[in-house]
Structure formats: structure tokens, C-alpha cells
CSV table of N, CA and C in Angstrom, one decimal:
chain,number,residue,atom,x,y,z
A,1,CYS,N,-10.9,-3.0,-4.2
A,1,CYS,CA,-10.9,-1.7,-2.9
A,1,CYS,C,-9.6,-1.6,-2.9
A,2,VAL,N,-8.6,-2.5,-3.1
A,2,VAL,CA,-7.5,-2.1,-2.7
A,2,VAL,C,-6.6,-1.4,-3.9
A,3,SER,N,-7.2,-1.7,-4.8
A,3,SER,CA,-6.3,-1.1,-6.3
A,3,SER,C,-7.4,0.8,-6.2
A,4,MET,N,-8.3,1.3,-5.4
A,4,MET,CA,-8.5,2.3,-5.6
A,4,MET,C,-7.6,3.4,-4.3
A,5,PHE,N,-7.1,2.6,-3.2
A,5,PHE,CA,-6.6,3.3,-2.1
A,5,PHE,C,-4.9,3.3,-2.9
A,6,VAL,N,-4.6,2.7,-3.8
A,6,VAL,CA,-3.1,2.4,-4.4
A,6,VAL,C,-3.0,3.6,-5.2
A,7,ALA,N,-4.3,3.7,-6.2
A,7,ALA,CA,-4.1,4.4,-7.1
A,7,ALA,C,-3.9,6.3,-6.4
A,8,GLN,N,-4.1,6.7,-5.2
A,8,GLN,CA,-3.9,7.5,-4.4
A,8,GLN,C,-2.9,7.7,-4.3
A,9,LEU,N,-1.6,6.8,-4.4
A,9,LEU,CA,-0.3,6.9,-3.7
A,9,LEU,C,0.5,7.7,-5.2
A,10,ALA,N,1.3,8.3,-5.1
A,10,ALA,CA,2.6,9.2,-5.5
A,10,ALA,C,3.0,8.3,-6.7
A,11,THR,N,3.4,8.5,-7.5
A,11,THR,CA,3.9,7.9,-9.2
A,11,THR,C,4.7,6.8,-8.5
A,12,PRO,N,5.7,7.2,-8.3
A,12,PRO,CA,6.9,6.0,-7.9
A,12,PRO,C,6.4,4.6,-7.0
A,13,TYR,N,5.7,5.0,-5.9
A,13,TYR,CA,5.2,4.3,-4.9
A,13,TYR,C,3.9,3.5,-5.2
A,14,ARG,N,3.0,4.1,-5.9
A,14,ARG,CA,2.1,3.3,-6.6
A,14,ARG,C,2.9,2.4,-7.7
A,15,GLU,N,3.6,2.3,-8.4
A,15,GLU,CA,4.1,1.6,-9.4
A,15,GLU,C,4.8,0.7,-8.5
A,16,ALA,N,5.5,0.9,-7.1
A,16,ALA,CA,6.2,-0.2,-6.8
A,16,ALA,C,5.3,-1.0,-6.1
A,17,VAL,N,4.3,-0.4,-5.6
A,17,VAL,CA,3.1,-1.4,-4.8
A,17,VAL,C,2.3,-1.9,-6.0
A,18,THR,N,2.0,-1.7,-6.8
A,18,THR,CA,1.5,-2.5,-7.9
A,18,THR,C,2.2,-3.8,-8.6
A,19,LEU,N,3.5,-3.2,-8.6
A,19,LEU,CA,4.1,-4.6,-9.5
A,19,LEU,C,4.3,-5.8,-8.2
A,20,VAL,N,4.7,-5.2,-7.4
A,20,VAL,CA,5.3,-6.4,-5.9
A,20,VAL,C,4.4,-6.9,-5.3
A,21,GLU,N,3.3,-5.9,-5.0
A,21,GLU,CA,2.2,-6.8,-3.8
A,21,GLU,C,0.6,-7.0,-5.1
A,22,LEU,N,0.5,-6.2,-5.8
A,22,LEU,CA,-0.6,-6.9,-6.8
A,22,LEU,C,-0.6,-7.5,-8.0
A,23,GLU,N,0.8,-7.3,-8.9
A,23,GLU,CA,1.2,-8.0,-10.0
A,23,GLU,C,2.0,-9.4,-9.4
A,24,GLY,N,2.8,-9.0,-8.0
A,24,GLY,CA,3.3,-10.2,-7.6
A,24,GLY,C,4.5,-10.7,-8.5
A,25,LEU,N,5.4,-9.6,-8.9
A,25,LEU,CA,6.6,-9.5,-9.2
A,25,LEU,C,7.6,-9.7,-7.6
A,26,THR,N,8.7,-9.9,-8.0
A,26,THR,CA,9.9,-9.9,-6.8
A,26,THR,C,10.3,-8.5,-6.3
A,27,MET,N,10.9,-8.4,-6.1
A,27,MET,CA,11.5,-6.9,-5.7
A,27,MET,C,12.4,-6.9,-6.7
A,28,ARG,N,13.4,-7.8,-6.9
A,28,ARG,CA,14.3,-7.8,-7.7
A,28,ARG,C,13.7,-7.6,-9.0
A,29,GLU,N,12.5,-8.3,-9.7
A,29,GLU,CA,12.1,-8.3,-10.7
A,29,GLU,C,11.5,-6.8,-11.2
A,30,ALA,N,11.1,-6.1,-10.3
A,30,ALA,CA,10.7,-4.9,-9.9
A,30,ALA,C,11.4,-4.2,-10.3
A,31,ALA,N,12.2,-3.9,-9.4
A,31,ALA,CA,13.2,-2.8,-10.1
A,31,ALA,C,14.4,-2.8,-11.2
A,32,ASP,N,14.6,-4.5,-11.6
A,32,ASP,CA,15.1,-4.5,-13.0
A,32,ASP,C,13.8,-3.3,-14.2
A,33,MET,N,12.8,-3.7,-14.1
A,33,MET,CA,11.6,-3.6,-14.8
A,33,MET,C,11.9,-1.9,-15.0
A,34,VAL,N,11.6,-1.3,-13.8
A,34,VAL,CA,11.8,0.1,-13.8
A,34,VAL,C,13.3,0.9,-13.7
A,35,GLY,N,14.4,-0.2,-13.6
A,35,GLY,CA,16.0,0.6,-13.9
A,35,GLY,C,16.3,1.6,-12.5
A,36,ILE,N,15.4,0.6,-11.5
A,36,ILE,CA,16.7,0.7,-9.7
A,36,ILE,C,16.8,-0.1,-9.6
A,37,SER,N,17.8,0.2,-8.3
A,37,SER,CA,18.4,-0.5,-7.6
A,37,SER,C,17.5,-1.6,-6.9
A,38,LEU,N,18.0,-2.7,-6.3
A,38,LEU,CA,17.0,-3.3,-5.4
A,38,LEU,C,16.6,-2.9,-4.3
A,39,SER,N,17.9,-2.0,-3.6
A,39,SER,CA,17.7,-1.3,-2.4
A,39,SER,C,16.3,0.3,-3.0
A,40,GLY,N,16.4,0.4,-4.0
A,40,GLY,CA,15.8,1.2,-4.2
A,40,GLY,C,14.5,0.9,-4.2
A,41,MET,N,13.6,-0.2,-4.6
A,41,MET,CA,12.8,-0.7,-5.2
A,41,MET,C,12.1,-1.4,-3.4
A,42,LYS,N,13.2,-1.6,-2.7
A,42,LYS,CA,12.4,-2.2,-1.2
A,42,LYS,C,11.8,-0.9,-0.4
A,43,SER,N,13.1,0.3,-0.8
A,43,SER,CA,12.7,1.7,0.1
A,43,SER,C,11.0,1.7,-0.7
A,44,ARG,N,10.8,1.8,-2.0
A,44,ARG,CA,9.8,2.8,-2.2
A,44,ARG,C,8.5,1.4,-2.1
A,45,VAL,N,8.4,0.2,-1.9
A,45,VAL,CA,7.6,-0.5,-1.2
A,45,VAL,C,6.9,-0.2,-0.2
A,46,GLN,N,8.3,-0.2,0.9
A,46,GLN,CA,8.4,0.0,2.3
A,46,GLN,C,7.5,1.6,2.5
A,47,ARG,N,7.9,2.4,2.1
A,47,ARG,CA,7.0,3.6,1.9
A,47,ARG,C,6.0,3.6,1.4
A,48,GLY,N,5.6,3.1,0.0
A,48,GLY,CA,4.0,2.7,0.0
A,48,GLY,C,3.3,2.1,0.8
A,49,ARG,N,3.8,1.2,1.3
A,49,ARG,CA,3.1,0.4,2.1
A,49,ARG,C,2.6,1.0,3.4
A,50,GLU,N,3.5,1.8,4.1
A,50,GLU,CA,3.0,2.7,5.0
A,50,GLU,C,2.1,4.0,4.5
A,51,GLN,N,2.5,4.2,3.6
A,51,GLN,CA,1.3,5.5,2.8
A,51,GLN,C,0.1,4.7,2.9
A,52,LEU,N,-0.1,3.5,1.9
A,52,LEU,CA,-1.3,2.5,2.2
A,52,LEU,C,-1.9,2.0,3.2
A,53,ARG,N,-1.2,2.3,4.2
A,53,ARG,CA,-1.6,1.7,5.6
A,53,ARG,C,-2.5,3.1,6.3
A,54,ALA,N,-1.7,4.3,6.2
A,54,ALA,CA,-2.0,5.4,6.8
A,54,ALA,C,-3.3,5.5,5.9
A,55,LEU,N,-4.0,5.8,4.5
A,55,LEU,CA,-4.9,5.8,4.5
A,55,LEU,C,-6.2,4.7,4.4
A,56,PHE,N,-5.9,3.3,4.5
A,56,PHE,CA,-6.5,2.6,5.3
A,56,PHE,C,-7.2,2.9,7.2
A,57,ASP,N,-5.9,3.2,7.6
A,57,ASP,CA,-6.0,3.8,9.1
A,57,ASP,C,-7.2,5.0,9.0
A,58,GLU,N,-7.3,5.6,7.6
A,58,GLU,CA,-8.2,7.2,8.1
A,58,GLU,C,-9.6,6.6,8.1
A,59,CYS,N,-9.4,5.7,6.7
A,59,CYS,CA,-11.0,5.3,6.0
A,59,CYS,C,-11.4,4.2,7.0
A,60,CYS,N,-10.5,3.6,7.8
A,60,CYS,CA,-11.2,2.6,8.4
A,60,CYS,C,-10.6,1.8,9.3
A,61,GLU,N,-11.5,1.1,10.1
A,61,GLU,CA,-11.3,0.6,11.7
A,61,GLU,C,-10.9,-0.9,11.6
A,62,ILE,N,-9.6,-1.3,11.3
A,62,ILE,CA,-9.1,-2.8,11.2
A,62,ILE,C,-8.5,-3.3,12.2
A,63,ALA,N,-9.3,-4.7,12.6
A,63,ALA,CA,-8.8,-5.2,13.6
A,63,ALA,C,-7.9,-6.4,12.9
A,64,ILE,N,-6.7,-6.3,14.0
A,64,ILE,CA,-5.8,-6.9,13.8
A,64,ILE,C,-5.4,-8.4,14.7
A,65,ASP,N,-5.1,-9.5,14.4
A,65,ASP,CA,-5.0,-10.3,15.0
A,65,ASP,C,-3.5,-10.8,15.9
A,66,ALA,N,-3.1,-11.4,16.9
A,66,ALA,CA,-1.8,-11.4,17.2
A,66,ALA,C,-0.8,-11.5,16.8
A,67,ARG,N,-0.8,-12.1,15.6
A,67,ARG,CA,0.1,-12.2,14.6
A,67,ARG,C,0.3,-10.8,13.8
A,68,GLY,N,-0.7,-9.8,13.6
A,68,GLY,CA,-0.7,-8.6,13.1
A,68,GLY,C,-1.2,-8.4,11.7
A,69,LYS,N,-2.2,-10.2,11.3
A,69,LYS,CA,-2.5,-10.3,10.3
A,69,LYS,C,-4.4,-9.5,10.1
A,70,PRO,N,-4.4,-8.6,9.5
A,70,PRO,CA,-5.8,-7.8,9.9
A,70,PRO,C,-7.2,-9.2,9.5
A,71,THR,N,-7.9,-8.9,10.6
A,71,THR,CA,-9.1,-10.3,10.6
A,71,THR,C,-10.8,-9.5,10.4
A,72,ASP,N,-10.7,-8.3,10.4
A,72,ASP,CA,-11.6,-7.7,10.3
A,72,ASP,C,-11.7,-6.1,10.2
A,73,PHE,N,-12.9,-5.3,9.2
A,73,PHE,CA,-12.3,-3.9,9.3
A,73,PHE,C,-14.2,-3.6,9.4
A,74,ALA,N,-13.7,-2.3,9.5
A,74,ALA,CA,-15.7,-1.3,9.7
A,74,ALA,C,-15.1,-0.3,9.3
A,75,ALA,N,-15.8,0.3,8.4
A,75,ALA,CA,-15.7,1.8,7.5
A,75,ALA,C,-15.8,2.8,9.0
A,76,ARG,N,-15.1,4.0,8.6
A,76,ARG,CA,-15.1,4.9,9.6
A,76,ARG,C,-16.3,6.1,9.2
A,77,ALA,N,-16.7,6.8,10.1
A,77,ALA,CA,-17.8,8.1,9.4
A,77,ALA,C,-17.4,8.6,8.3
A,78,ARG,N,-18.2,8.4,7.0
A,78,ARG,CA,-17.9,9.1,5.8
A,78,ARG,C,-17.0,10.5,6.1
A,79,THR,N,-17.3,11.3,7.5
A,79,THR,CA,-17.3,12.7,7.8
A,79,THR,C,-15.5,12.9,8.1
A,80,SER,N,-15.0,11.7,8.7
A,80,SER,CA,-13.8,11.5,9.3
A,80,SER,C,-13.0,11.4,8.3
A,81,CYS,N,-13.3,10.8,7.0
A,81,CYS,CA,-12.8,10.4,6.0
A,81,CYS,C,-12.8,10.9,4.9
A,82,LYS,N,-11.5,12.1,4.8
A,82,LYS,CA,-10.9,12.6,3.7
A,82,LYS,C,-10.6,11.8,2.2
A,83,LYS,N,-9.9,10.8,2.3
A,83,LYS,CA,-9.5,10.7,1.3
A,83,LYS,C,-9.7,9.3,0.6
A,84,CYS,N,-10.8,9.0,1.1
A,84,CYS,CA,-11.7,7.7,0.6
A,84,CYS,C,-12.2,7.8,-0.6
A,85,PRO,N,-11.8,6.9,-1.9
A,85,PRO,CA,-12.4,6.9,-3.0
A,85,PRO,C,-13.7,6.7,-2.6
């Protein structure tokens, strides 16, 4: 499910999020692989996460616990979601 949302990100953010979050590379490893600075990779991952969160928020209601971790979700009405796969 997550990969369908990641696929909607612009190429640099999709690549960064895929390498770091889905494939488990460190940000340093991902930066070296792509050929950018560590700070550049950190920025791409952060922006990609923000964009991914916006996509999730548009399609799902997400319950968050006191630590900021998701605990539950429910799909929003399809009419309000314009970006769901």
C-alpha cells in the first residue's frame, strides 16, 4: 500500500524515500549511491516524507498516539480523495 503512494512522488523524492525508508539504506549510503551530498539526501527524504504524509492525509484518517506513532486508520470517502491509487 505504501509503495503505491511513494510512486506518486516526484522522482528525486521517490528515489530518496525508496532507498532510505523502503530499502533500508542509511542516508549516507543513499547519498553516495545517487551522487549527492548527505545534506542533499536528508532534504530529499524530509521533503518526500512531508509529501507522502500529505497524500496519506488526503486519503486516510490516521489516529496517532501520544508518541506520534500511527495506531489506526480509516479510508476517507472516495469523493474527497483525488490522489488515491
